[in-house]
Amino acid sequence: MAKLWFKFQRYFRRKPVRFFTFLALYLTAGSLVFLHSGFVGQPAVSGNQANPVAAGGPAEGAELPFLGDMHLGRGFRDTGEASSIARRYGPWFKGKDGNERAKLGDYGGAWSRALKGRVVREKEEERAKYIGCYLDDTQSRALRGVSFFDYKKMTIFRCQDNCAERGYLYAGLEFGAECYCGHKIQATNVSEAECDMECKGERGSVCGGANRLSVYRLQLAQESARRYGSAVFRGCFRRPENLSLALPMTAAMLNMSVDKCVDFCTEKEYPLAALAGTACHCGFPTTRFPLHDREDEQLCAQKCSAEEFESCGTPSYFIVYQTQVQDNRCMDRRFLPGKSKQLIALASFPGAGNTWARHLIELATGFYTGSYYFDGSLYNKGFKGERDHWRSGRTICIKTHESGQKEIEAFDAAILLIRNPYKALMAEFNRKYGGHIGFAAHAHWKGKEWPEFVRNYAPWWATHTLDWLKFGKKVLVVHFEDLKQDLFVQLGRMVNLLGVAVREDRLLCVESQKDGNFKRSGLRKLEYDPYTADMQKTISAYIKMVDAALKGRNLTGVPDDYYPR
């Protein structure tokens, strides 16, 4: 056998042309067989094939005949594939009978991916109809509902899903990464060629263009979501003195209900709906109607004529709801027109709400904030100053968690944001192991990570504040808890330090847009206290240390809720 193999090798070594000819014929024959097996015998999938058990086929868990992946002999099980498809595409992907496989068939591999992609597109078309490319203007948006950005992972489906979830009729994509929602389009239609930017998270799909929106009408927008259940109750307020200026849109409604007034103001693109008996008023929060002086709700307790259990206010005391319409008076942002003469730090311990404070500052001033670091996820979410060098002078202030003397003295002034260490430590632990708006896993809390984290980070919480008080120049101390409770006043203090003229109407706009995209949901909370008695004793000592340092500078000490245990 060895001798025969040697002769075979010597034959082809002497005649290389014959060898390559033989190889070419072999590959050609193999390709023909390969293609034949792929295209022959692809049957239409009947309901019985979709459910082989019902058709008397193999029992559950048995290998099914494999029809895809060019018959390479690898199969998948009937159970599990449907559920994996449902997990991948969500509830909209299911048919009326909940049977995905009846639509997809038993295909796998390359054929399966192509077929699934086609079905997903068909399902998206059922859920949302593309209606064209539209002009957009930063000063007067075509879609004036909520908006969000993702400069890395934006897809058409994601934008549609977010807008539909909030009950909007239209979803529009712009610059390949920006998503806008609205109840009506307030712009002109333009040529399709002007929507020419690929989605950042979806190759081959178009997500608008430069100041151009790819707009979809959402066929399955949830009617219930547009009802007042999705509006935010703001409270009972006294009738403003100049009603027509404070709330410029009014409609008489004999059969008044919260639904009707909220829907009316939403349709008219106003963020506030005020119910006054049989009158519905719409407008914006302004100095004439700032929503700061809430009255006793009993003064507004007049039943709606069309609703037995809801209050519709009176001609003198209005029940106010915030609609889903986004207040665009504070949404424009840009870099500073000239290089700043001073560097102002937005300093905080990690987990103290720095990103949220940046969001508020950008809305209040109209200028981007910068960072001592670079966080790609923050840049992708719209913090465009994240990419600038922190000394560029193009941003209004600079995020930093640094606490060394040299780093602190590099800044000319600082806003020092302080938060309850118990809350800050947990927030930073969640960020470290779950991302900006995610959560650490149960195993991390119960494992060695949490005790080690507290041991290392709790002292830093104290030294961070002490160092900024000691080495910082012109330090404005803002407690996170005060900012949440009295945003208008505290944000005004911050803007004043930044050297920007405070516009009250803009601050009122910020109040209605205060949450932003980086708010961690409060739904997932630990069912137990992660702090041991020893941890609490140590942290309490650090709190007393910081409290004494603040009072030593004639500043307000830490809030009372810093001692929850």
Short mmCIF file of C-alpha atoms in Angstrom, two decimals, residues 15-283:
data_model
loop_
_atom_site.label_atom_id
_atom_site.label_comp_id
_atom_site.label_asym_id
_atom_site.label_seq_id
_atom_site.Cartn_x
_atom_site.Cartn_y
_atom_site.Cartn_z
CA LYS A 15 3.01 16.01 -14.11
CA PRO A 16 1.69 19.01 -12.08
CA VAL A 17 -0.77 19.99 -14.82
CA ARG A 18 -2.51 16.63 -14.47
CA PHE A 19 -2.70 17.13 -10.72
CA PHE A 20 -4.39 20.51 -10.94
CA THR A 21 -6.74 19.26 -13.66
CA PHE A 22 -7.75 16.35 -11.45
CA LEU A 23 -8.27 18.71 -8.48
CA ALA A 24 -10.43 21.09 -10.53
CA LEU A 25 -12.64 18.23 -11.76
CA TYR A 26 -13.02 16.95 -8.20
CA LEU A 27 -14.09 20.37 -6.85
CA THR A 28 -16.51 20.91 -9.75
CA ALA A 29 -18.20 17.58 -9.17
CA GLY A 30 -18.45 18.24 -5.46
CA SER A 31 -20.01 21.68 -6.02
CA LEU A 32 -22.68 20.25 -8.33
CA VAL A 33 -23.64 17.66 -5.73
CA PHE A 34 -23.62 20.38 -3.04
CA LEU A 35 -25.95 22.68 -5.00
CA HIS A 36 -28.25 19.86 -6.01
CA SER A 37 -28.77 18.81 -2.39
CA GLY A 38 -29.50 22.39 -1.41
CA PHE A 39 -32.20 23.17 -3.99
CA VAL A 40 -33.92 19.86 -4.61
CA GLY A 41 -36.63 18.64 -2.28
CA GLN A 42 -37.45 21.86 -0.37
CA PRO A 43 -41.12 21.17 0.41
CA ALA A 44 -43.74 23.66 1.47
CA VAL A 45 -44.29 23.41 5.19
CA SER A 46 -47.78 22.33 6.08
CA GLY A 47 -49.44 22.64 9.42
CA ASN A 48 -48.76 18.94 10.04
CA GLN A 49 -45.06 19.37 9.39
CA ALA A 50 -45.04 22.33 11.72
CA ASN A 51 -46.42 20.05 14.42
CA PRO A 52 -45.01 16.57 13.76
CA VAL A 53 -46.39 15.10 16.95
CA ALA A 54 -49.94 15.94 15.92
CA ALA A 55 -49.26 14.41 12.51
CA GLY A 56 -48.09 11.15 14.00
CA GLY A 57 -44.43 12.03 13.49
CA PRO A 58 -41.59 11.54 15.94
CA ALA A 59 -42.30 12.02 19.60
CA GLU A 60 -41.26 15.20 21.39
CA GLY A 61 -37.50 15.31 21.89
CA ALA A 62 -36.76 13.01 18.92
CA GLU A 63 -34.58 14.28 16.07
CA LEU A 64 -36.60 15.81 13.25
CA PRO A 65 -35.73 15.37 9.55
CA PHE A 66 -33.29 18.18 8.72
CA LEU A 67 -34.20 20.26 5.70
CA GLY A 68 -31.72 23.14 5.84
CA ASP A 69 -27.98 23.85 6.08
CA MET A 70 -27.41 21.95 2.79
CA HIS A 71 -28.22 18.60 4.38
CA LEU A 72 -25.00 18.45 6.36
CA GLY A 73 -26.65 16.11 8.79
CA ARG A 74 -27.17 18.48 11.76
CA GLY A 75 -30.72 18.73 13.08
CA PHE A 76 -32.54 20.64 15.79
CA ARG A 77 -35.38 19.75 18.06
CA ASP A 78 -38.91 20.94 17.53
CA THR A 79 -39.19 22.06 21.13
CA GLY A 80 -37.03 25.02 21.96
CA GLU A 81 -36.62 26.47 18.46
CA ALA A 82 -40.01 28.17 18.62
CA SER A 83 -39.31 29.49 22.10
CA SER A 84 -35.88 30.75 21.03
CA ILE A 85 -37.49 32.60 18.13
CA ALA A 86 -40.04 34.13 20.48
CA ARG A 87 -37.28 35.23 22.84
CA ARG A 88 -35.32 36.74 19.97
CA TYR A 89 -38.11 38.69 18.33
CA GLY A 90 -40.57 39.28 21.17
CA PRO A 91 -44.37 38.96 21.34
CA TRP A 92 -45.02 40.78 18.06
CA PHE A 93 -43.26 37.93 16.25
CA LYS A 94 -45.88 35.40 17.35
CA GLY A 95 -48.80 34.50 15.15
CA LYS A 96 -52.39 34.63 16.31
CA ASP A 97 -52.17 31.02 17.36
CA GLY A 98 -48.79 31.56 19.03
CA ASN A 99 -47.17 29.04 16.65
CA GLU A 100 -44.03 30.59 15.16
CA ARG A 101 -42.87 27.41 13.46
CA ALA A 102 -46.01 27.29 11.35
CA LYS A 103 -44.71 30.46 9.72
CA LEU A 104 -41.00 29.64 9.69
CA GLY A 105 -40.91 25.94 8.95
CA ASP A 106 -38.22 23.51 10.06
CA TYR A 107 -35.35 25.31 8.41
CA GLY A 108 -31.97 25.92 10.01
CA GLY A 109 -28.61 27.44 9.17
CA ALA A 110 -28.27 29.76 6.18
CA TRP A 111 -31.75 28.98 4.82
CA SER A 112 -33.26 29.52 8.24
CA ARG A 113 -31.57 32.86 8.77
CA ALA A 114 -32.73 34.15 5.38
CA LEU A 115 -36.27 32.95 5.93
CA LYS A 116 -36.42 34.34 9.45
CA GLY A 117 -35.15 37.70 8.22
CA ARG A 118 -37.88 37.83 5.59
CA VAL A 119 -40.59 36.93 8.11
CA VAL A 120 -39.32 39.49 10.60
CA ARG A 121 -39.46 42.19 7.94
CA GLU A 122 -43.00 41.15 7.09
CA LYS A 123 -44.00 41.30 10.73
CA GLU A 124 -42.37 44.74 11.08
CA GLU A 125 -44.34 45.91 8.07
CA GLU A 126 -47.52 44.73 9.77
CA ARG A 127 -46.57 46.63 12.91
CA ALA A 128 -45.25 49.78 11.24
CA LYS A 129 -45.76 51.19 7.75
CA TYR A 130 -43.00 53.29 6.21
CA ILE A 131 -44.50 56.54 4.96
CA GLY A 132 -41.50 58.50 3.69
CA CYS A 133 -38.54 60.79 4.22
CA TYR A 134 -39.32 64.11 5.94
CA LEU A 135 -37.52 67.37 6.61
CA ASP A 136 -36.51 67.94 10.25
CA ASP A 137 -35.38 71.08 12.04
CA THR A 138 -33.70 71.28 15.44
CA GLN A 139 -35.70 74.43 16.23
CA SER A 140 -39.04 72.98 15.14
CA ARG A 141 -39.10 69.20 15.23
CA ALA A 142 -41.18 67.21 12.78
CA LEU A 143 -42.08 64.75 15.57
CA ARG A 144 -42.46 66.45 18.94
CA GLY A 145 -42.83 63.58 21.35
CA VAL A 146 -40.07 61.88 23.31
CA SER A 147 -36.69 61.21 21.72
CA PHE A 148 -33.62 59.12 22.48
CA PHE A 149 -30.25 58.50 20.84
CA ASP A 150 -27.88 55.58 20.47
CA TYR A 151 -24.85 56.24 18.28
CA LYS A 152 -23.80 52.60 18.32
CA LYS A 153 -26.81 50.27 18.39
CA MET A 154 -29.79 52.10 16.93
CA THR A 155 -32.13 49.96 14.81
CA ILE A 156 -35.46 50.59 13.13
CA PHE A 157 -37.17 48.00 15.32
CA ARG A 158 -35.79 49.52 18.51
CA CYS A 159 -37.06 52.98 17.62
CA GLN A 160 -40.48 51.66 16.61
CA ASP A 161 -40.71 49.56 19.75
CA ASN A 162 -39.91 52.48 22.06
CA CYS A 163 -42.39 54.82 20.38
CA ALA A 164 -45.15 52.19 20.27
CA GLU A 165 -44.60 51.31 23.92
CA ARG A 166 -45.29 54.94 24.81
CA GLY A 167 -48.41 55.07 22.66
CA TYR A 168 -47.16 57.29 19.83
CA LEU A 169 -48.52 57.06 16.30
CA TYR A 170 -45.26 57.83 14.50
CA ALA A 171 -41.60 56.85 14.86
CA GLY A 172 -38.83 58.63 12.97
CA LEU A 173 -35.10 57.93 12.65
CA GLU A 174 -32.42 60.51 11.88
CA PHE A 175 -28.61 60.66 11.49
CA GLY A 176 -28.52 56.86 11.70
CA ALA A 177 -28.78 56.98 15.48
CA GLU A 178 -31.56 59.30 16.66
CA CYS A 179 -35.15 58.25 17.31
CA TYR A 180 -38.09 60.66 17.55
CA CYS A 181 -41.72 59.90 18.42
CA GLY A 182 -44.89 61.89 17.86
CA HIS A 183 -48.62 61.90 17.31
CA LYS A 184 -48.46 63.91 14.09
CA ILE A 185 -45.86 64.96 11.51
CA GLN A 186 -45.23 68.69 11.33
CA ALA A 187 -42.91 68.86 8.34
CA THR A 188 -42.84 68.44 4.57
CA ASN A 189 -42.08 65.30 2.64
CA VAL A 190 -38.76 65.23 0.71
CA SER A 191 -37.02 62.95 -1.77
CA GLU A 192 -36.20 59.42 -0.63
CA ALA A 193 -32.60 59.99 -1.74
CA GLU A 194 -32.15 62.46 1.12
CA CYS A 195 -32.65 59.72 3.71
CA ASP A 196 -29.31 58.05 3.06
CA MET A 197 -27.72 57.16 6.41
CA GLU A 198 -27.32 53.56 7.50
CA CYS A 199 -28.58 52.61 10.97
CA LYS A 200 -25.70 52.41 13.43
CA GLY A 201 -26.88 49.05 14.73
CA GLU A 202 -28.40 47.54 11.58
CA ARG A 203 -26.42 47.23 8.37
CA GLY A 204 -28.35 47.65 5.17
CA SER A 205 -31.21 49.60 6.81
CA VAL A 206 -31.80 53.33 6.41
CA CYS A 207 -32.24 55.53 9.48
CA GLY A 208 -32.87 58.97 8.00
CA GLY A 209 -30.15 61.43 7.06
CA ALA A 210 -28.76 64.85 7.97
CA ASN A 211 -31.82 66.72 9.25
CA ARG A 212 -33.97 64.13 7.53
CA LEU A 213 -36.35 61.64 9.18
CA SER A 214 -37.31 58.18 7.99
CA VAL A 215 -40.88 58.08 9.33
CA TYR A 216 -43.04 55.05 10.15
CA ARG A 217 -46.69 54.97 11.14
CA LEU A 218 -47.18 52.48 13.97
CA GLN A 219 -50.12 50.27 13.11
CA LEU A 220 -50.22 48.61 16.52
CA ALA A 221 -49.78 51.72 18.71
CA GLN A 222 -51.38 50.87 22.02
CA GLU A 223 -54.56 52.87 22.38
CA SER A 224 -54.51 52.35 26.15
CA ALA A 225 -51.02 53.88 26.38
CA ARG A 226 -52.33 57.18 25.05
CA ARG A 227 -54.86 57.38 27.80
CA TYR A 228 -54.22 59.32 30.97
CA GLY A 229 -52.68 56.24 32.57
CA SER A 230 -49.49 57.10 30.66
CA ALA A 231 -49.68 60.79 31.59
CA VAL A 232 -48.00 62.00 34.79
CA PHE A 233 -50.19 63.47 37.52
CA ARG A 234 -48.69 66.82 38.60
CA GLY A 235 -51.26 67.86 41.22
CA CYS A 236 -53.88 70.47 42.06
CA PHE A 237 -53.04 74.12 41.29
CA ARG A 238 -54.77 77.49 41.61
CA ARG A 239 -56.04 79.05 38.38
CA PRO A 240 -53.31 81.32 36.94
CA GLU A 241 -54.05 85.04 36.83
CA ASN A 242 -53.74 85.48 33.07
CA LEU A 243 -55.22 82.21 31.87
CA SER A 244 -54.99 82.85 28.11
CA LEU A 245 -51.25 83.57 28.32
CA ALA A 246 -50.47 80.82 30.83
CA LEU A 247 -52.46 78.11 29.02
CA PRO A 248 -53.07 79.27 25.43
CA MET A 249 -55.22 76.37 24.18
CA THR A 250 -58.72 75.84 25.61
CA ALA A 251 -61.65 73.60 24.73
CA ALA A 252 -65.07 73.24 26.34
CA MET A 253 -66.01 69.63 27.13
CA LEU A 254 -69.45 69.01 28.58
CA ASN A 255 -68.71 65.31 29.04
CA MET A 256 -65.32 65.96 30.58
CA SER A 257 -62.95 63.13 31.43
CA VAL A 258 -59.23 62.89 32.10
CA ASP A 259 -58.89 60.83 28.92
CA LYS A 260 -60.46 63.48 26.74
CA CYS A 261 -58.44 66.40 28.08
CA VAL A 262 -55.11 64.54 27.99
CA ASP A 263 -55.78 63.26 24.47
CA PHE A 264 -56.82 66.74 23.31
CA CYS A 265 -53.65 68.40 24.62
CA THR A 266 -51.52 65.55 23.28
CA GLU A 267 -53.03 66.02 19.83
CA LYS A 268 -52.33 69.76 20.03
CA GLU A 269 -48.71 68.97 20.99
CA TYR A 270 -48.74 70.51 24.48
CA PRO A 271 -46.99 68.92 27.47
CA LEU A 272 -49.55 70.06 30.07
CA ALA A 273 -53.26 69.23 30.31
CA ALA A 274 -55.22 71.18 32.95
CA LEU A 275 -58.78 70.13 33.78
CA ALA A 276 -61.09 72.87 35.07
CA GLY A 277 -64.55 71.41 35.46
CA THR A 278 -65.97 71.43 31.94
CA ALA A 279 -62.97 73.21 30.38
CA CYS A 280 -59.70 71.67 29.22
CA HIS A 281 -56.63 73.94 29.04
CA CYS A 282 -53.28 73.11 27.41
CA GLY A 283 -49.88 74.75 27.62
#
